[in-house]
Amino acid sequence: MMTGVSHTDVSRRAVFRGEVSGVGGLRRVAVLSVHTSPLAQPGIGDAGGMNVYVLQTALHLARRGIEVEIFTRATSSADPPITRVAPGVLVRNVVAGPFEGLDKYDLPTQLCAFAAGVLRAEAAHEPGYYDIVHSHYWLSGQVGWLARDRWAVPLVHTSHTLAAVKNAALADGDTPEPPLRTVGEQQVVDEADRLIVNTHDEAGQLVSIHGADPARIDVAHPGVDLEVFHPGDRRAARAALGLPLDEPVVAFVGRIQPLKAPDIVLRAVAKLPRARIVVAGGPSGSGLAAPDGLVRLAGELGITARVTFLPPQSREDLATLFQAADLVAVPSYSESFGLVAVEAQACGTPVVAAAVGGLPVAVRDGVSGMLVSGHDVDQWAQAIDKVLRLGSGPRAWAMSRSAAAHAATFSWENTVDALLASYRRALADFSTARRRVRDLATARITRRWTPRREVRL
């Protein structure tokens, strides 16, 4: 296994450069998001929950007075070198490889070019410009590892998904993650100063699969923007979307790919004669091989007239869709958390979700929605039908209120509280390691220059 510069070497370099970055001195965070920009529309290509996470945490960190610079790969010649998103938050679009026609499986070939762009940005400033590096996804972790060694600052890493977990729950016909990713993830886990995960379940996976030190893992649940996602008028929402007022509506929101299992929802709804389904998202990953696959499936199931396909939606339009639906289905084969589930519940809409990954945390089974074990279509049809049968009576209102109340416990403020706590631990541990190296170096110098007593025979 490849290894990088040791923590001792990093600490020694920091001591000799005379840098000081105390626990209370966190001013600026370098965030790395190689394969997808936080400004990209979720539901298109590789953009999804991670994009929302990176952008929202950056915005909330900035509100705490901490500057955030996000490095991502430019995907268009029209991308400006720097985009100022909000006071204290900027996105650096690094040119690394061709702008188009490169998916995330090709990106390892461009990591050197991306890393060079990141290091050059820091080199334009005085040493110690960034206090910490936070990388997202394993590709970013590879670059973060190099930046950590070069800048002598701690590396905090969030995996978001793990290859071994995804490969253990592949949908039929889906493409497994390559061994290169598994090796790369192991390297990053070994090198990161701290690891941040969405749930305790994910922490256990890092320990069991990659042998991570539990003492270096911190849990930070993702949040939801309650100013955007909140209960609303269902009739008005349906009118805005052109949906009938008198039919049960099931919504699926996400990237159209086997991992997200939208076909399960279509097959389940096909067994419920009165239900209508709205699918909002675009093809992604292995789903690009058959971008019209869901449309054809709807025709084969004879439910074309009951299916509404929408492109990926803005956050405001997504909230309208959630408000319009009777329930939102999240049948993913693997999901580290499930932001869609929390956002839907924040709108007072129950969620029927697969009991995988972080979804049992995002959804309170029997309270804010239902969890389904496995992907048997009949079981999904029964679960969806059970929620739809609540109608608009007292039980439906109770679940709607519970859904909104449960979602309200997931705020980005809480997420950032957890991030800052992790950052401070990383800085403290890093500072301690540097002091040890300094003391060791001082002791060696002292021994070297201490006069020897003359020995007479």
Coordinates of C-alpha atoms in Angstrom, one line a residue:
M1 CA 0.0 0.0 0.0
M2 CA 1.3 3.5 -0.9
T3 CA 2.0 5.8 2.0
G4 CA 2.6 9.5 2.1
V5 CA 4.8 11.8 4.1
S6 CA 4.5 10.8 7.8
H7 CA 2.7 12.9 10.4
T8 CA 6.1 13.3 12.0
D9 CA 7.6 14.8 8.8
V10 CA 4.7 17.1 8.4
S11 CA 5.0 18.3 12.0
R12 CA 8.7 18.8 11.7
R13 CA 8.2 20.9 8.6
A14 CA 5.6 23.0 10.4
V15 CA 8.0 23.6 13.3
F16 CA 10.9 24.7 11.1
R17 CA 8.6 27.0 9.1
G18 CA 7.6 28.6 12.4
E19 CA 3.8 28.2 11.7
V20 CA 1.3 28.5 14.5
S21 CA -2.3 27.4 14.1
G22 CA -3.9 27.0 17.5
V23 CA -7.2 25.3 18.3
G24 CA -8.9 28.7 18.6
G25 CA -7.3 30.1 15.5
L26 CA -9.5 28.5 12.8
R27 CA -9.9 31.2 10.1
R28 CA -10.0 29.5 6.7
V29 CA -10.9 26.0 5.5
A30 CA -9.8 24.6 2.1
V31 CA -12.6 22.3 0.9
L32 CA -11.9 19.8 -1.9
S33 CA -14.7 18.5 -4.1
V34 CA -12.9 17.2 -7.2
H35 CA -15.6 15.3 -9.1
T36 CA -18.6 17.6 -8.7
S37 CA -19.2 21.2 -8.1
P38 CA -21.3 22.4 -5.2
L39 CA -22.9 24.8 -7.7
A40 CA -24.1 22.0 -10.0
Q41 CA -27.8 21.2 -10.1
P42 CA -28.4 18.0 -8.0
G43 CA -30.0 15.2 -10.0
I44 CA -27.8 15.8 -13.0
G45 CA -24.7 13.7 -13.7
D46 CA -22.8 13.0 -10.5
A47 CA -24.4 15.9 -8.6
G48 CA -26.5 14.9 -5.6
G49 CA -26.7 15.1 -1.9
M50 CA -22.9 15.7 -1.5
N51 CA -23.3 18.9 -3.5
V52 CA -25.9 20.2 -1.2
Y53 CA -23.8 19.1 1.8
V54 CA -20.7 20.9 0.7
L55 CA -22.5 24.1 -0.2
Q56 CA -24.7 24.4 2.8
T57 CA -21.9 23.6 5.3
A58 CA -19.7 26.2 3.6
L59 CA -22.5 28.9 3.8
H60 CA -23.1 28.1 7.5
L61 CA -19.4 28.1 8.4
A62 CA -19.1 31.5 6.7
R63 CA -21.9 32.8 8.9
R64 CA -19.7 31.8 11.9
G65 CA -16.9 34.0 10.6
I66 CA -14.8 31.2 9.0
E67 CA -13.8 31.6 5.4
V68 CA -14.3 28.6 3.1
E69 CA -12.6 28.1 -0.3
I70 CA -14.0 25.2 -2.3
F71 CA -11.8 23.6 -5.0
T72 CA -13.6 21.8 -7.7
R73 CA -12.8 20.7 -11.3
A74 CA -13.9 23.1 -14.1
T75 CA -16.3 21.3 -16.5
S76 CA -16.8 24.2 -18.9
S77 CA -14.6 26.7 -20.6
A78 CA -17.1 29.3 -19.4
D79 CA -16.4 28.5 -15.7
P80 CA -14.7 31.5 -14.2
P81 CA -11.5 30.8 -12.2
I82 CA -13.3 32.0 -9.0
T83 CA -16.9 32.3 -8.2
R84 CA -17.9 34.2 -5.0
V85 CA -21.0 32.5 -3.8
A86 CA -21.6 34.5 -0.6
P87 CA -19.6 36.6 1.8
G88 CA -16.8 34.2 3.0
V89 CA -17.5 31.5 0.5
L90 CA -15.8 31.1 -2.9
V91 CA -15.5 28.3 -5.4
R92 CA -12.2 27.8 -7.3
N93 CA -12.8 26.1 -10.7
V94 CA -9.5 24.2 -11.3
V95 CA -8.7 23.3 -14.9
A96 CA -7.7 19.6 -14.9
G97 CA -8.3 17.6 -18.1
P98 CA -10.9 18.2 -20.8
F99 CA -14.0 20.1 -19.8
E100 CA -16.5 17.6 -21.1
G101 CA -16.7 13.9 -21.7
L102 CA -14.9 12.9 -18.5
D103 CA -16.8 11.1 -15.8
K104 CA -15.6 10.4 -12.3
Y105 CA -14.1 7.0 -13.3
D106 CA -11.7 8.8 -15.6
L107 CA -10.8 11.5 -13.0
P108 CA -7.9 9.6 -11.3
T109 CA -5.8 10.4 -14.5
Q110 CA -6.3 14.1 -13.7
L111 CA -5.6 14.2 -10.0
C112 CA -2.0 15.4 -10.6
A113 CA -3.3 18.3 -12.7
F114 CA -6.0 19.1 -10.1
A115 CA -3.5 18.9 -7.2
A116 CA -1.2 21.3 -9.0
G117 CA -4.0 23.8 -9.4
V118 CA -4.8 23.5 -5.7
L119 CA -1.1 24.0 -4.6
R120 CA -0.6 26.9 -6.9
A121 CA -3.6 28.7 -5.4
E122 CA -2.1 28.3 -1.9
A123 CA 1.4 29.3 -3.1
A124 CA 0.0 32.8 -4.1
H125 CA -0.5 33.5 -0.4
E126 CA 1.7 33.6 2.7
P127 CA 2.4 30.3 4.3
G128 CA -0.3 29.2 6.7
Y129 CA -3.1 30.7 4.6
Y130 CA -5.3 27.6 5.1
D131 CA -5.8 26.2 8.6
I132 CA -7.3 22.9 7.7
V133 CA -8.2 20.8 4.6
H134 CA -11.6 19.1 4.3
S135 CA -11.9 16.6 1.4
H136 CA -15.1 15.1 0.2
Y137 CA -15.2 11.7 -1.6
W138 CA -12.1 9.5 -2.1
L139 CA -10.8 11.4 -5.2
S140 CA -10.6 14.6 -3.2
G141 CA -9.0 12.7 -0.3
Q142 CA -6.1 11.8 -2.6
V143 CA -5.5 15.5 -3.3
G144 CA -6.2 16.4 0.3
W145 CA -3.5 14.0 1.5
L146 CA -0.9 15.8 -0.7
A147 CA -2.1 19.3 0.4
R148 CA -2.0 18.3 4.1
D149 CA 1.7 17.2 3.7
R150 CA 2.6 20.3 1.7
W151 CA 0.8 22.9 3.9
A152 CA 1.4 21.2 7.2
V153 CA -2.2 21.4 8.3
P154 CA -4.7 18.6 9.3
L155 CA -6.7 16.7 6.8
V156 CA -10.4 16.0 7.7
H157 CA -12.1 13.6 5.2
T158 CA -15.7 12.7 4.5
S159 CA -16.2 9.6 2.3
H160 CA -20.0 10.1 1.6
T161 CA -20.0 6.6 0.1
L162 CA -17.8 3.6 0.2
A163 CA -17.0 1.2 -2.7
A164 CA -17.3 -1.9 -0.6
V165 CA -20.7 -0.9 0.7
K166 CA -22.0 -0.1 -2.8
N167 CA -20.6 -3.3 -4.3
A168 CA -22.3 -5.4 -1.5
A169 CA -25.7 -4.0 -2.5
L170 CA -25.6 -3.7 -6.3
A171 CA -28.8 -3.5 -8.2
D172 CA -29.3 -6.0 -11.1
G173 CA -27.3 -4.8 -14.1
D174 CA -25.4 -2.1 -12.2
T175 CA -21.7 -1.7 -12.6
P176 CA -19.5 -2.4 -9.5
E177 CA -17.0 0.1 -8.3
P178 CA -13.5 -0.6 -9.5
P179 CA -10.7 -2.0 -7.3
L180 CA -8.8 1.3 -7.8
R181 CA -11.4 3.1 -5.8
T182 CA -11.2 0.6 -2.9
V183 CA -7.4 0.9 -2.7
G184 CA -7.7 4.7 -2.9
E185 CA -10.3 4.8 -0.1
Q186 CA -8.0 2.7 2.1
Q187 CA -5.1 5.1 1.5
V188 CA -7.2 8.2 2.4
V189 CA -8.6 6.5 5.6
D190 CA -5.1 5.7 6.7
E191 CA -3.8 9.2 6.0
A192 CA -6.6 11.5 7.2
D193 CA -6.2 13.1 10.6
R194 CA -10.0 12.8 11.3
L195 CA -12.9 11.1 9.5
I196 CA -16.4 12.6 9.5
V197 CA -19.3 10.3 8.8
N198 CA -23.1 10.9 8.5
T199 CA -24.2 8.2 10.9
H200 CA -22.9 5.7 13.5
D201 CA -23.6 2.9 11.0
E202 CA -21.2 4.5 8.5
A203 CA -18.6 4.8 11.3
G204 CA -18.9 1.1 11.9
Q205 CA -18.4 0.4 8.2
L206 CA -15.1 2.4 8.2
V207 CA -13.9 0.4 11.2
S208 CA -14.9 -3.0 9.9
I209 CA -14.0 -2.5 6.2
H210 CA -11.0 -0.2 6.4
G211 CA -9.7 -0.7 9.9
A212 CA -10.2 2.9 10.8
D213 CA -9.4 4.0 14.3
P214 CA -12.7 4.7 16.1
A215 CA -11.1 7.5 18.0
R216 CA -10.5 9.4 14.8
I217 CA -14.1 9.3 13.6
D218 CA -16.7 12.0 14.2
V219 CA -20.4 11.8 13.4
A220 CA -22.1 14.8 11.8
H221 CA -25.7 14.3 10.6
P222 CA -26.5 16.3 7.4
G223 CA -29.1 19.0 7.7
V224 CA -32.1 20.5 6.0
D225 CA -32.9 24.1 5.1
L226 CA -36.1 24.6 6.9
E227 CA -36.6 28.0 5.3
V228 CA -37.0 26.3 1.9
F229 CA -38.4 23.0 2.9
H230 CA -41.5 23.3 5.1
P231 CA -45.2 22.3 5.0
G232 CA -47.4 24.0 2.5
D233 CA -50.8 24.0 0.7
R234 CA -51.1 20.7 -1.1
R235 CA -53.8 21.9 -3.5
A236 CA -51.8 25.0 -4.4
A237 CA -48.7 22.9 -4.9
R238 CA -50.5 20.5 -7.2
A239 CA -52.0 23.3 -9.2
A240 CA -48.6 24.7 -9.7
L241 CA -47.3 21.4 -11.1
G242 CA -50.5 20.6 -13.1
L243 CA -51.2 17.5 -11.0
P244 CA -54.8 16.3 -10.4
L245 CA -56.2 17.1 -7.0
D246 CA -58.1 13.9 -6.4
E247 CA -55.4 11.2 -7.1
P248 CA -52.8 9.8 -4.6
V249 CA -49.4 11.1 -5.7
V250 CA -46.1 9.3 -5.1
A251 CA -42.9 11.1 -5.8
F252 CA -39.4 9.9 -6.6
V253 CA -36.6 12.4 -6.6
G254 CA -33.0 11.6 -7.5
R255 CA -30.6 10.6 -10.2
I256 CA -31.9 8.0 -12.6
Q257 CA -29.6 5.1 -12.1
P258 CA -29.9 1.5 -10.8
L259 CA -28.4 2.5 -7.4
K260 CA -31.4 4.7 -6.7
A261 CA -33.9 2.1 -7.9
P262 CA -36.6 4.3 -9.4
D263 CA -37.8 1.2 -11.3
I264 CA -38.9 -0.3 -8.0
V265 CA -41.3 2.6 -7.5
L266 CA -42.8 2.3 -11.0
R267 CA -43.3 -1.4 -10.6
A268 CA -44.9 -0.9 -7.2
V269 CA -47.2 1.9 -8.3
A270 CA -48.3 -0.3 -11.3
K271 CA -49.9 -2.5 -8.7
L272 CA -51.9 0.4 -7.2
P273 CA -54.5 1.4 -9.9
R274 CA -55.4 4.8 -8.5
A275 CA -51.9 6.1 -7.7
R276 CA -49.9 8.5 -9.8
I277 CA -46.1 8.8 -9.7
V278 CA -43.9 11.9 -10.4
V279 CA -40.3 11.2 -11.2
A280 CA -37.9 14.2 -11.0
G281 CA -34.3 13.7 -12.0
G282 CA -31.8 13.0 -14.8
P283 CA -29.9 9.9 -15.9
S284 CA -26.6 9.4 -14.1
G285 CA -23.8 6.8 -13.8
S286 CA -24.7 3.4 -15.4
G287 CA -28.2 4.9 -16.0
L288 CA -26.7 6.9 -18.9
A289 CA -26.5 3.7 -20.9
A290 CA -30.3 3.8 -21.2
P291 CA -31.5 7.4 -20.5
D292 CA -35.0 6.6 -21.6
G293 CA -35.2 3.3 -19.7
L294 CA -37.9 4.5 -17.2
V295 CA -40.0 5.9 -20.0
R296 CA -39.9 2.5 -21.7
L297 CA -40.6 0.7 -18.5
A298 CA -43.7 2.8 -17.8
G299 CA -44.9 1.8 -21.3
E300 CA -44.3 -1.9 -20.6
L301 CA -46.1 -1.7 -17.3
G302 CA -49.1 0.1 -19.0
I303 CA -48.9 3.1 -16.6
T304 CA -47.6 5.8 -19.0
A305 CA -50.7 7.9 -18.4
R306 CA -50.1 7.8 -14.6
V307 CA -46.4 8.8 -14.7
T308 CA -45.2 12.4 -14.9
F309 CA -41.5 12.9 -15.7
L310 CA -39.8 16.1 -14.6
P311 CA -36.2 17.3 -15.0
P312 CA -34.1 17.9 -11.9
Q313 CA -35.7 20.7 -9.9
S314 CA -34.4 23.8 -8.1
R315 CA -34.7 23.7 -4.3
E316 CA -37.8 25.9 -4.4
D317 CA -39.5 23.7 -7.0
L318 CA -38.4 20.6 -5.2
A319 CA -40.2 21.9 -2.1
T320 CA -43.3 22.4 -4.1
L321 CA -43.1 18.8 -5.4
F322 CA -42.7 17.5 -1.9
Q323 CA -45.7 19.5 -0.7
A324 CA -47.8 18.2 -3.6
A325 CA -47.1 14.5 -2.9
D326 CA -48.8 12.2 -0.5
L327 CA -45.6 10.4 0.0
V328 CA -42.0 10.3 -1.3
A329 CA -40.3 7.0 -2.1
V330 CA -36.6 6.4 -1.5
P331 CA -35.9 2.8 -2.6
S332 CA -32.0 3.1 -2.9
Y333 CA -29.9 0.0 -2.7
S334 CA -27.3 2.1 -0.8
E335 CA -27.6 5.5 0.8
S336 CA -25.1 7.0 3.3
F337 CA -27.9 9.3 4.6
G338 CA -30.7 10.3 2.3
L339 CA -31.1 14.1 2.1
V340 CA -34.2 13.7 -0.1
A341 CA -35.9 11.8 2.7
V342 CA -35.3 14.5 5.3
E343 CA -36.2 17.4 2.9
A344 CA -39.5 15.6 2.0
Q345 CA -40.4 15.1 5.7
A346 CA -39.6 18.7 6.4
C347 CA -42.4 19.5 4.0
G348 CA -44.7 17.3 6.1
T349 CA -44.6 14.5 3.6
P350 CA -44.2 10.9 4.8
V351 CA -41.4 8.8 3.3
V352 CA -41.3 5.2 2.4
A353 CA -37.6 4.2 2.3
A354 CA -35.4 1.2 2.0
A355 CA -33.9 0.2 5.3
V356 CA -30.3 0.7 4.2
G357 CA -27.4 2.8 5.2
G358 CA -28.4 6.1 6.9
L359 CA -32.1 5.9 5.9
P360 CA -33.2 4.3 9.3
V361 CA -31.8 7.5 10.9
A362 CA -33.3 9.9 8.3
V363 CA -36.8 8.2 8.7
R364 CA -38.5 7.1 11.9
D365 CA -40.2 3.9 11.0
G366 CA -43.9 4.0 11.7
V367 CA -43.8 7.6 12.9
S368 CA -42.6 9.8 10.0
G369 CA -42.9 7.2 7.3
M370 CA -42.1 3.5 6.8
L371 CA -39.0 1.5 6.2
V372 CA -38.9 -1.5 3.8
S373 CA -36.5 -4.4 4.1
G374 CA -35.2 -5.4 0.7
H375 CA -36.6 -4.5 -2.7
D376 CA -39.4 -6.9 -3.3
V377 CA -41.9 -5.1 -5.4
D378 CA -44.9 -6.6 -3.6
Q379 CA -43.6 -5.4 -0.3
W380 CA -43.0 -1.9 -1.7
A381 CA -46.5 -1.8 -3.1
Q382 CA -48.0 -2.8 0.2
A383 CA -45.9 -0.2 2.1
I384 CA -46.9 2.6 -0.3
D385 CA -50.5 1.5 -0.2
K386 CA -50.6 1.5 3.6
V387 CA -49.4 5.1 3.8
L388 CA -51.7 6.2 0.9
R389 CA -54.7 4.6 2.7
L390 CA -54.2 7.1 5.6
G391 CA -55.9 9.6 3.2
S392 CA -56.4 13.0 4.8
G393 CA -57.8 11.8 8.2
P394 CA -56.3 12.2 11.7
R395 CA -53.7 9.5 11.2
A396 CA -52.4 11.1 8.1
W397 CA -52.2 14.5 9.8
A398 CA -50.4 12.9 12.7
M399 CA -47.8 11.3 10.4
S400 CA -47.4 14.5 8.5
R401 CA -46.8 16.5 11.7
S402 CA -44.4 13.8 13.0
A403 CA -42.5 13.9 9.7
A404 CA -42.0 17.7 9.9
A405 CA -41.0 17.5 13.6
H406 CA -38.5 14.7 12.9
A407 CA -36.9 16.6 10.0
A408 CA -36.6 19.7 12.2
T409 CA -34.1 17.9 14.3
F410 CA -31.6 17.9 11.4
S411 CA -30.4 21.4 10.9
W412 CA -27.3 22.7 9.1
E413 CA -26.4 24.6 12.3
N414 CA -26.2 21.3 14.2
T415 CA -24.1 19.8 11.3
V416 CA -21.7 22.7 11.5
D417 CA -21.4 22.5 15.3
A418 CA -20.3 18.9 14.7
L419 CA -17.9 19.9 11.9
L420 CA -16.3 22.6 14.1
A421 CA -15.8 20.2 16.9
S422 CA -14.1 17.7 14.6
Y423 CA -11.9 20.5 13.1
R424 CA -10.8 21.6 16.6
R425 CA -9.9 18.0 17.6
A426 CA -7.9 17.7 14.4
L427 CA -6.1 21.0 15.1
A428 CA -5.4 20.1 18.7
D429 CA -4.0 16.6 17.8
F430 CA -1.9 18.1 15.0
S431 CA -0.6 20.8 17.4
T432 CA 0.3 18.2 20.0
A433 CA 2.2 16.2 17.4
R434 CA 4.1 19.3 16.3
R435 CA 5.1 20.1 19.9
R436 CA 6.4 16.5 20.3
V437 CA 8.5 16.9 17.2
R438 CA 9.8 20.3 18.4
D439 CA 10.7 18.9 21.8
L440 CA 12.4 15.9 20.2
A441 CA 14.4 18.2 17.8
T442 CA 15.4 20.4 20.8
A443 CA 16.5 17.5 22.8
R444 CA 18.7 16.2 19.9
I445 CA 20.3 19.6 19.5
T446 CA 20.9 19.9 23.2
R447 CA 22.6 16.5 23.3
R448 CA 24.7 17.4 20.3
W449 CA 26.1 20.6 21.8
T450 CA 26.5 19.6 25.4
P451 CA 30.2 19.7 26.2
R452 CA 31.7 16.4 27.1
R453 CA 33.5 16.0 30.4
E454 CA 37.2 15.5 30.0
V455 CA 38.3 12.0 31.0
R456 CA 41.8 11.7 32.4
L457 CA 43.6 8.4 32.7

